[in-house]
PDB file of C-alpha atoms in Angstrom:
ATOM      1  CA  MET A  15      -5.623 -16.811   0.715  1.00  0.00           C
ATOM      2  CA  LYS A  16      -2.185 -16.747   2.130  1.00  0.00           C
ATOM      3  CA  ILE A  17      -1.026 -13.112   2.343  1.00  0.00           C
ATOM      4  CA  ALA A  18       2.187 -11.584   3.597  1.00  0.00           C
ATOM      5  CA  VAL A  19       2.217  -8.025   4.854  1.00  0.00           C
ATOM      6  CA  ALA A  20       5.565  -6.234   5.323  1.00  0.00           C
ATOM      7  CA  GLY A  21       5.332  -3.250   7.676  1.00  0.00           C
ATOM      8  CA  ALA A  22       2.465  -4.867   9.615  1.00  0.00           C
ATOM      9  CA  SER A  23       3.135  -2.921  12.778  1.00  0.00           C
ATOM     10  CA  GLY A  24       2.723   0.513  11.134  1.00  0.00           C
ATOM     11  CA  ARG A  25      -0.446   2.583  11.102  1.00  0.00           C
ATOM     12  CA  ALA A  26      -1.610   1.452   7.663  1.00  0.00           C
ATOM     13  CA  GLY A  27      -0.038  -2.011   7.904  1.00  0.00           C
ATOM     14  CA  SER A  28      -1.786  -2.823  11.175  1.00  0.00           C
ATOM     15  CA  GLU A  29      -5.183  -1.895   9.801  1.00  0.00           C
ATOM     16  CA  ILE A  30      -4.525  -3.882   6.629  1.00  0.00           C
ATOM     17  CA  THR A  31      -3.551  -6.902   8.761  1.00  0.00           C
ATOM     18  CA  ARG A  32      -6.693  -6.382  10.859  1.00  0.00           C
ATOM     19  CA  GLU A  33      -8.931  -6.245   7.790  1.00  0.00           C
ATOM     20  CA  LEU A  34      -7.399  -9.327   6.146  1.00  0.00           C
ATOM     21  CA  SER A  35      -7.726 -11.206   9.516  1.00  0.00           C
ATOM     22  CA  ARG A  36     -11.414 -10.152   9.707  1.00  0.00           C
ATOM     23  CA  ARG A  37     -11.952 -11.718   6.281  1.00  0.00           C
ATOM     24  CA  GLY A  38     -10.415 -15.026   7.242  1.00  0.00           C
ATOM     25  CA  HIS A  39      -7.185 -14.837   5.252  1.00  0.00           C
ATOM     26  CA  ALA A  40      -4.012 -16.453   6.592  1.00  0.00           C
ATOM     27  CA  VAL A  41      -1.668 -13.493   7.255  1.00  0.00           C
ATOM     28  CA  THR A  42       2.074 -13.519   7.775  1.00  0.00           C
ATOM     29  CA  ALA A  43       2.540 -10.167   9.454  1.00  0.00           C
ATOM     30  CA  ILE A  44       6.159  -8.992   9.025  1.00  0.00           C
ATOM     31  CA  ALA A  45       7.844  -6.299  11.070  1.00  0.00           C
ATOM     32  CA  ARG A  46      11.285  -5.521  12.521  1.00  0.00           C
ATOM     33  CA  ASN A  47       9.627  -5.718  15.967  1.00  0.00           C
ATOM     34  CA  PRO A  48       6.892  -8.397  15.612  1.00  0.00           C
ATOM     35  CA  GLU A  49       5.963  -8.039  19.259  1.00  0.00           C
ATOM     36  CA  LYS A  50       4.309  -4.764  18.240  1.00  0.00           C
ATOM     37  CA  ILE A  51       1.837  -6.661  16.057  1.00  0.00           C
ATOM     38  CA  ALA A  52      -1.615  -7.124  17.646  1.00  0.00           C
ATOM     39  CA  ALA A  53      -2.747 -10.672  18.406  1.00  0.00           C
ATOM     40  CA  LEU A  54      -5.444 -11.464  15.769  1.00  0.00           C
ATOM     41  CA  PRO A  55      -7.054 -14.628  14.369  1.00  0.00           C
ATOM     42  CA  ASN A  56      -5.165 -16.156  11.457  1.00  0.00           C
ATOM     43  CA  VAL A  57      -2.260 -13.785  11.885  1.00  0.00           C
ATOM     44  CA  THR A  58       1.356 -14.943  12.423  1.00  0.00           C
ATOM     45  CA  PRO A  59       3.689 -12.169  13.628  1.00  0.00           C
ATOM     46  CA  THR A  60       7.090 -12.663  11.934  1.00  0.00           C
ATOM     47  CA  LYS A  61      10.410 -10.797  12.214  1.00  0.00           C
ATOM     48  CA  GLY A  62      11.728  -9.459   8.958  1.00  0.00           C
ATOM     49  CA  ASP A  63      13.788  -6.622   7.405  1.00  0.00           C
ATOM     50  CA  VAL A  64      12.546  -4.955   4.228  1.00  0.00           C
ATOM     51  CA  LEU A  65      16.097  -4.005   3.336  1.00  0.00           C
ATOM     52  CA  ASP A  66      17.166  -7.681   3.197  1.00  0.00           C
ATOM     53  CA  GLN A  67      15.916  -8.711  -0.258  1.00  0.00           C
ATOM     54  CA  ALA A  68      16.826 -12.386   0.112  1.00  0.00           C
ATOM     55  CA  GLY A  69      15.400 -12.714   3.561  1.00  0.00           C
ATOM     56  CA  LEU A  70      12.179 -10.936   2.546  1.00  0.00           C
ATOM     57  CA  ALA A  71      11.794 -13.184  -0.522  1.00  0.00           C
ATOM     58  CA  LYS A  72      12.073 -16.235   1.739  1.00  0.00           C
ATOM     59  CA  LEU A  73       9.327 -14.863   3.982  1.00  0.00           C
ATOM     60  CA  TRP A  74       7.102 -14.041   1.035  1.00  0.00           C
ATOM     61  CA  ALA A  75       7.624 -17.318  -0.773  1.00  0.00           C
ATOM     62  CA  GLY A  76       4.590 -19.624  -0.780  1.00  0.00           C
ATOM     63  CA  HIS A  77       2.133 -16.718  -0.396  1.00  0.00           C
ATOM     64  CA  ASP A  78      -0.593 -15.841  -2.916  1.00  0.00           C
ATOM     65  CA  VAL A  79      -0.124 -12.140  -2.287  1.00  0.00           C
ATOM     66  CA  ALA A  80       2.579  -9.874  -0.813  1.00  0.00           C
ATOM     67  CA  VAL A  81       1.764  -6.418   0.470  1.00  0.00           C
ATOM     68  CA  SER A  82       4.370  -3.779   1.324  1.00  0.00           C
ATOM     69  CA  SER A  83       3.247  -1.075   3.722  1.00  0.00           C
ATOM     70  CA  VAL A  84       6.546   0.666   4.448  1.00  0.00           C
ATOM     71  CA  HIS A  85       7.874   4.248   4.243  1.00  0.00           C
ATOM     72  CA  PHE A  86       9.582   4.779   0.924  1.00  0.00           C
ATOM     73  CA  LEU A  87      12.591   6.496   2.494  1.00  0.00           C
ATOM     74  CA  ALA A  88      13.005   3.659   4.950  1.00  0.00           C
ATOM     75  CA  SER A  89      13.055   0.973   2.230  1.00  0.00           C
ATOM     76  CA  ASP A  90      14.455   0.307  -1.210  1.00  0.00           C
ATOM     77  CA  ALA A  91      12.000  -0.044  -4.063  1.00  0.00           C
ATOM     78  CA  GLN A  92      14.318  -2.168  -6.155  1.00  0.00           C
ATOM     79  CA  LYS A  93      14.849  -4.596  -3.291  1.00  0.00           C
ATOM     80  CA  LEU A  94      11.132  -4.817  -2.543  1.00  0.00           C
ATOM     81  CA  ILE A  95      10.241  -5.423  -6.226  1.00  0.00           C
ATOM     82  CA  GLY A  96      13.158  -7.875  -6.445  1.00  0.00           C
ATOM     83  CA  ALA A  97      11.901  -9.770  -3.401  1.00  0.00           C
ATOM     84  CA  ALA A  98       8.359 -10.026  -4.833  1.00  0.00           C
ATOM     85  CA  LYS A  99       9.803 -11.449  -8.060  1.00  0.00           C
ATOM     86  CA  ASP A 100      12.207 -13.796  -6.322  1.00  0.00           C
ATOM     87  CA  ALA A 101       9.388 -15.090  -4.090  1.00  0.00           C
ATOM     88  CA  LYS A 102       7.238 -15.722  -7.135  1.00  0.00           C
ATOM     89  CA  VAL A 103       4.116 -14.296  -5.410  1.00  0.00           C
ATOM     90  CA  GLY A 104       0.961 -14.248  -7.466  1.00  0.00           C
ATOM     91  CA  ARG A 105       0.388 -10.542  -6.769  1.00  0.00           C
ATOM     92  CA  TYR A 106       2.293  -7.671  -5.160  1.00  0.00           C
ATOM     93  CA  LEU A 107       0.416  -4.732  -3.683  1.00  0.00           C
ATOM     94  CA  VAL A 108       2.081  -1.478  -2.564  1.00  0.00           C
ATOM     95  CA  VAL A 109       0.655   1.015  -0.091  1.00  0.00           C
ATOM     96  CA  GLY A 110       1.455   4.113  -2.166  1.00  0.00           C
ATOM     97  CA  GLY A 111       1.402   7.839  -1.516  1.00  0.00           C
ATOM     98  CA  ALA A 112      -0.723  10.701  -2.743  1.00  0.00           C
ATOM     99  CA  GLY A 113       2.122  12.815  -4.070  1.00  0.00           C
ATOM    100  CA  SER A 114       2.175  11.170  -7.493  1.00  0.00           C
ATOM    101  CA  LEU A 115      -1.571  11.706  -8.064  1.00  0.00           C
ATOM    102  CA  GLU A 116      -2.520  14.406 -10.571  1.00  0.00           C
ATOM    103  CA  VAL A 117      -4.331  17.624  -9.521  1.00  0.00           C
ATOM    104  CA  ALA A 118      -4.527  18.751 -13.157  1.00  0.00           C
ATOM    105  CA  PRO A 119      -3.462  17.066 -16.426  1.00  0.00           C
ATOM    106  CA  GLY A 120       0.247  16.263 -16.117  1.00  0.00           C
ATOM    107  CA  VAL A 121       0.563  18.114 -12.748  1.00  0.00           C
ATOM    108  CA  LYS A 122       1.456  15.909  -9.747  1.00  0.00           C
ATOM    109  CA  LEU A 123       0.375  16.910  -6.300  1.00  0.00           C
ATOM    110  CA  VAL A 124       3.965  16.777  -5.018  1.00  0.00           C
ATOM    111  CA  THR A 125       4.951  19.570  -7.489  1.00  0.00           C
ATOM    112  CA  THR A 126       2.295  22.021  -6.312  1.00  0.00           C
ATOM    113  CA  PRO A 127       3.437  25.113  -4.349  1.00  0.00           C
ATOM    114  CA  ASN A 128       1.564  24.240  -1.143  1.00  0.00           C
ATOM    115  CA  PHE A 129       2.766  20.682  -0.868  1.00  0.00           C
ATOM    116  CA  PRO A 130       4.286  20.326   2.710  1.00  0.00           C
ATOM    117  CA  ALA A 131       8.043  20.469   2.517  1.00  0.00           C
ATOM    118  CA  GLN A 132       8.507  17.791   5.207  1.00  0.00           C
ATOM    119  CA  TYR A 133       6.732  15.203   3.100  1.00  0.00           C
ATOM    120  CA  LYS A 134       8.276  16.045  -0.214  1.00  0.00           C
ATOM    121  CA  ALA A 135      11.215  13.608  -0.191  1.00  0.00           C
ATOM    122  CA  GLU A 136       8.930  10.751   0.862  1.00  0.00           C
ATOM    123  CA  ALA A 137       6.371  11.627  -1.890  1.00  0.00           C
ATOM    124  CA  GLU A 138       9.065  11.847  -4.531  1.00  0.00           C
ATOM    125  CA  ALA A 139      10.417   8.434  -3.500  1.00  0.00           C
ATOM    126  CA  GLY A 140       6.917   7.014  -3.781  1.00  0.00           C
ATOM    127  CA  SER A 141       6.457   8.495  -7.263  1.00  0.00           C
ATOM    128  CA  ALA A 142       9.844   6.911  -8.275  1.00  0.00           C
ATOM    129  CA  PHE A 143       8.619   3.569  -6.888  1.00  0.00           C
ATOM    130  CA  LEU A 144       5.501   3.758  -9.083  1.00  0.00           C
ATOM    131  CA  ASP A 145       7.644   4.573 -12.145  1.00  0.00           C
ATOM    132  CA  LEU A 146       9.755   1.437 -11.481  1.00  0.00           C
ATOM    133  CA  LEU A 147       6.654  -0.723 -11.207  1.00  0.00           C
ATOM    134  CA  ARG A 148       5.317   0.615 -14.466  1.00  0.00           C
ATOM    135  CA  GLN A 149       8.425  -0.734 -16.195  1.00  0.00           C
ATOM    136  CA  GLU A 150       7.860  -4.226 -14.795  1.00  0.00           C
ATOM    137  CA  LYS A 151       7.005  -6.848 -17.380  1.00  0.00           C
ATOM    138  CA  GLU A 152       6.437  -9.967 -15.265  1.00  0.00           C
ATOM    139  CA  LEU A 153       5.229  -8.805 -11.840  1.00  0.00           C
ATOM    140  CA  ASN A 154       1.500  -8.563 -11.252  1.00  0.00           C
ATOM    141  CA  TRP A 155       1.660  -5.337  -9.193  1.00  0.00           C
ATOM    142  CA  THR A 156      -0.936  -2.857  -7.926  1.00  0.00           C
ATOM    143  CA  PHE A 157      -0.039   0.511  -6.366  1.00  0.00           C
ATOM    144  CA  ILE A 158      -2.762   1.913  -4.143  1.00  0.00           C
ATOM    145  CA  SER A 159      -2.563   5.662  -3.398  1.00  0.00           C
ATOM    146  CA  PRO A 160      -4.468   7.031  -0.465  1.00  0.00           C
ATOM    147  CA  SER A 161      -5.904  10.551  -0.638  1.00  0.00           C
ATOM    148  CA  ALA A 162      -3.823  13.603   0.544  1.00  0.00           C
ATOM    149  CA  LEU A 163      -4.648  13.090   4.205  1.00  0.00           C
ATOM    150  CA  PHE A 164      -4.178   9.468   5.365  1.00  0.00           C
ATOM    151  CA  VAL A 165      -5.531   9.394   8.937  1.00  0.00           C
ATOM    152  CA  GLU A 166      -6.869   7.438  11.912  1.00  0.00           C
ATOM    153  CA  GLY A 167     -10.646   7.224  11.881  1.00  0.00           C
ATOM    154  CA  GLU A 168     -13.657   4.973  11.553  1.00  0.00           C
ATOM    155  CA  ARG A 169     -14.304   2.117   9.241  1.00  0.00           C
ATOM    156  CA  THR A 170     -17.309   3.241   7.144  1.00  0.00           C
ATOM    157  CA  GLY A 171     -16.989   1.162   3.968  1.00  0.00           C
ATOM    158  CA  LYS A 172     -18.097   4.212   2.051  1.00  0.00           C
ATOM    159  CA  PHE A 173     -15.481   5.699  -0.198  1.00  0.00           C
ATOM    160  CA  ARG A 174     -14.769   6.420  -3.857  1.00  0.00           C
ATOM    161  CA  VAL A 175     -12.187   4.717  -6.118  1.00  0.00           C
ATOM    162  CA  GLY A 176     -10.264   6.610  -8.745  1.00  0.00           C
ATOM    163  CA  THR A 177      -7.273   6.116 -10.998  1.00  0.00           C
ATOM    164  CA  ASP A 178      -4.488   8.755 -11.299  1.00  0.00           C
ATOM    165  CA  GLN A 179      -6.359  11.874 -10.233  1.00  0.00           C
ATOM    166  CA  LEU A 180      -6.501  13.085  -6.609  1.00  0.00           C
ATOM    167  CA  LEU A 181      -9.979  12.622  -5.119  1.00  0.00           C
ATOM    168  CA  ALA A 182     -11.527  15.335  -2.903  1.00  0.00           C
ATOM    169  CA  ASP A 183     -14.925  15.669  -1.172  1.00  0.00           C
ATOM    170  CA  ALA A 184     -17.498  18.394  -1.775  1.00  0.00           C
ATOM    171  CA  ASN A 185     -15.522  20.805   0.512  1.00  0.00           C
ATOM    172  CA  GLY A 186     -12.300  20.205  -1.349  1.00  0.00           C
ATOM    173  CA  LYS A 187     -10.824  17.984   1.422  1.00  0.00           C
ATOM    174  CA  SER A 188      -8.847  14.976   0.150  1.00  0.00           C
ATOM    175  CA  TRP A 189      -8.759  12.228   2.830  1.00  0.00           C
ATOM    176  CA  ILE A 190      -9.194   8.591   3.695  1.00  0.00           C
ATOM    177  CA  THR A 191      -8.929   6.672   6.977  1.00  0.00           C
ATOM    178  CA  PHE A 192      -6.503   3.750   7.350  1.00  0.00           C
ATOM    179  CA  ALA A 193      -9.513   1.466   8.035  1.00  0.00           C
ATOM    180  CA  ASP A 194     -11.352   2.374   4.859  1.00  0.00           C
ATOM    181  CA  TYR A 195      -8.170   2.257   2.751  1.00  0.00           C
ATOM    182  CA  SER A 196      -7.670  -1.263   4.095  1.00  0.00           C
ATOM    183  CA  ILE A 197     -11.140  -2.289   2.860  1.00  0.00           C
ATOM    184  CA  ALA A 198     -10.216  -1.082  -0.634  1.00  0.00           C
ATOM    185  CA  LEU A 199      -6.924  -2.993  -0.533  1.00  0.00           C
ATOM    186  CA  ALA A 200      -8.590  -6.201   0.674  1.00  0.00           C
ATOM    187  CA  ASP A 201     -11.276  -5.845  -1.966  1.00  0.00           C
ATOM    188  CA  GLU A 202      -8.594  -5.551  -4.617  1.00  0.00           C
ATOM    189  CA  ILE A 203      -6.910  -8.705  -3.353  1.00  0.00           C
ATOM    190  CA  GLU A 204     -10.216 -10.663  -3.427  1.00  0.00           C
ATOM    191  CA  ARG A 205     -11.600  -9.148  -6.649  1.00  0.00           C
ATOM    192  CA  PRO A 206      -8.658  -7.941  -8.782  1.00  0.00           C
ATOM    193  CA  ALA A 207      -9.665  -4.862 -10.772  1.00  0.00           C
ATOM    194  CA  HIS A 208      -6.328  -2.944 -11.145  1.00  0.00           C
ATOM    195  CA  VAL A 209      -3.664  -5.447 -12.077  1.00  0.00           C
ATOM    196  CA  LYS A 210      -0.469  -3.633 -13.242  1.00  0.00           C
ATOM    197  CA  GLN A 211      -2.189  -0.353 -12.451  1.00  0.00           C
ATOM    198  CA  ARG A 212      -2.276   2.352  -9.796  1.00  0.00           C
ATOM    199  CA  PHE A 213      -5.560   3.383  -8.246  1.00  0.00           C
ATOM    200  CA  THR A 214      -6.655   5.737  -5.427  1.00  0.00           C
ATOM    201  CA  VAL A 215      -9.309   5.813  -2.757  1.00  0.00           C
ATOM    202  CA  GLY A 216     -10.901   8.756  -0.966  1.00  0.00           C
ATOM    203  CA  TYR A 217     -14.153  10.302   0.210  1.00  0.00           C
TER     204      TYR A 217
END
């Protein structure tokens, strides 16, 4: 498939690009500084600005799938959604956040007392992005929330998939590596199971 990844030089974006390359997809890897994108088979580093809706739509046009892996506070959800629609991509996948996941019925993680203050604005912006997607009638979107801790680590291929509830392991730790998250995202591209839905991955 032809897949465009915005934010391809970031920690999650670079792992997603690597996973898609490993699977033989043709990847347009978009970043403000494309020289920071690793040289990989089937990957074309491309300069782009996620705040330029028209420019991004041009870069995404002609792709089967567009992925945005960018910080919510450093982008504009409406411009990203608009670019995906203008480009007429078949699917649009968003690297989401954990803050909008539920820890109890109707209780989002971001609203809990121990949620780190320094991440709150980013988490709230991510939650607002998801709300915007849920109002979309025509776009085939999928919002993929990592677990609470989104970290560097090994590619195991062993993880759980959930829907709107925060996942945690037997010790109560909620985490996923960028590498394993990327497997889940690539799997969703190849075998769509959550069209117009949010899902989460964790151990």
